[in-house]
């Protein structure tokens, strides 16, 4: 099992050391999304991860999980929050 604190420290350190022109953070669960799924999935990320994204001038946070495309900007943050499904619709298998 991985420690949440270790992971947050890792991303804080990695973003702090980055001199990239564009800083993109990828994850499965979105920090912000319009959905009927449990809000705790996002509020926890908003409390723990969003401050690090803002602190290190991240350009975009890209995630999936919601099965539709969304582009979200929140007040007080310059991060572009993008939800992308990666064509995850289920299709009937043809034999």
CSV table of C-alpha atoms in Angstrom, one decimal:
chain,number,residue,atom,x,y,z
A,1,UNK,CA,0.0,0.0,0.0
A,2,UNK,CA,1.2,3.5,-0.8
A,3,UNK,CA,1.1,6.3,1.6
A,4,UNK,CA,-1.1,9.3,0.6
A,5,UNK,CA,1.3,11.6,2.3
A,6,UNK,CA,4.2,10.1,0.4
A,7,UNK,CA,2.4,10.6,-2.8
A,8,UNK,CA,1.5,14.2,-2.0
A,9,UNK,CA,5.1,14.9,-1.0
A,10,UNK,CA,6.3,13.3,-4.2
A,11,UNK,CA,4.1,15.5,-6.5
A,12,UNK,CA,4.9,18.6,-4.5
A,13,UNK,CA,8.6,17.9,-4.8
A,14,UNK,CA,8.4,16.9,-8.5
A,15,UNK,CA,6.4,20.0,-9.5
A,16,UNK,CA,8.8,22.2,-7.4
A,17,UNK,CA,11.8,20.8,-9.3
A,18,UNK,CA,10.2,21.1,-12.7
A,19,UNK,CA,11.3,23.7,-15.1
A,20,UNK,CA,8.9,22.6,-17.9
A,21,UNK,CA,7.3,25.2,-20.0
A,22,UNK,CA,3.9,23.4,-19.6
A,23,UNK,CA,3.0,21.5,-16.4
A,24,UNK,CA,0.4,18.9,-16.9
A,25,UNK,CA,-0.8,16.5,-14.1
A,26,UNK,CA,-2.6,13.4,-15.1
A,27,UNK,CA,-4.8,11.2,-12.9
A,28,UNK,CA,-7.8,8.9,-13.0
A,29,UNK,CA,-10.2,10.8,-10.7
A,30,UNK,CA,-10.9,14.5,-11.6
A,31,UNK,CA,-10.3,17.3,-9.2
A,32,UNK,CA,-13.4,19.1,-10.6
A,33,UNK,CA,-16.2,17.6,-12.7
A,34,UNK,CA,-19.9,18.0,-13.3
A,35,UNK,CA,-21.3,14.6,-12.3
A,36,UNK,CA,-23.7,12.8,-10.1
A,37,UNK,CA,-20.9,10.5,-8.7
A,38,UNK,CA,-20.0,10.9,-5.0
A,39,UNK,CA,-18.7,14.4,-4.3
A,40,UNK,CA,-16.1,13.0,-1.8
A,41,UNK,CA,-14.1,11.8,-4.8
A,42,UNK,CA,-13.5,15.4,-5.8
A,43,UNK,CA,-13.6,17.3,-2.5
A,44,UNK,CA,-10.7,15.3,-1.1
A,45,UNK,CA,-8.7,16.1,-4.2
A,46,UNK,CA,-9.7,19.7,-4.0
A,47,UNK,CA,-8.5,19.9,-0.5
A,48,UNK,CA,-5.3,18.0,-0.9
A,49,UNK,CA,-4.1,18.2,-4.5
A,50,UNK,CA,-5.6,21.5,-5.9
A,51,UNK,CA,-3.4,23.7,-3.5
A,52,UNK,CA,-0.3,22.0,-4.9
A,53,UNK,CA,-1.4,22.5,-8.5
A,54,UNK,CA,-2.0,26.2,-7.8
A,55,UNK,CA,1.2,26.6,-5.8
A,56,UNK,CA,3.3,25.2,-8.7
A,57,UNK,CA,1.5,27.0,-11.5
A,58,UNK,CA,0.2,23.8,-13.1
A,59,UNK,CA,-1.3,24.5,-16.5
A,60,UNK,CA,-3.8,21.6,-16.7
A,61,UNK,CA,-5.0,18.7,-14.7
A,62,UNK,CA,-6.3,15.9,-17.0
A,63,UNK,CA,-8.4,13.0,-15.7
A,64,UNK,CA,-11.0,10.5,-16.8
A,65,UNK,CA,-13.6,8.5,-14.8
A,66,UNK,CA,-16.6,10.6,-15.7
A,67,UNK,CA,-17.2,9.3,-19.3
A,68,UNK,CA,-17.7,12.6,-21.0
A,69,UNK,CA,-15.6,15.5,-22.0
A,70,UNK,CA,-15.4,18.6,-19.7
A,71,UNK,CA,-13.3,21.7,-19.5
A,72,UNK,CA,-13.6,23.5,-16.2
A,73,UNK,CA,-12.1,26.7,-14.8
A,74,UNK,CA,-12.7,27.5,-11.2
A,75,UNK,CA,-12.6,30.9,-9.6
A,76,UNK,CA,-9.3,31.7,-8.0
A,77,UNK,CA,-7.3,29.1,-10.0
A,78,UNK,CA,-5.4,29.3,-13.3
A,79,UNK,CA,-5.5,25.5,-13.8
A,80,UNK,CA,-7.5,24.1,-16.7
A,81,UNK,CA,-9.3,21.0,-15.4
A,82,UNK,CA,-10.0,18.6,-18.2
A,83,UNK,CA,-12.0,15.4,-18.1
A,84,UNK,CA,-11.6,13.1,-21.1
A,85,UNK,CA,-13.2,9.8,-21.6
A,86,UNK,CA,-10.6,8.2,-24.0
A,87,UNK,CA,-13.5,6.7,-26.0
A,88,UNK,CA,-14.5,4.5,-23.1
A,89,UNK,CA,-18.1,3.7,-24.3
A,90,UNK,CA,-18.9,0.0,-24.2
A,91,UNK,CA,-19.6,-1.6,-27.5
A,92,UNK,CA,-21.3,-4.9,-28.4
A,93,UNK,CA,-18.7,-7.4,-29.6
A,94,UNK,CA,-19.4,-8.7,-33.1
A,95,UNK,CA,-18.5,-12.2,-33.9
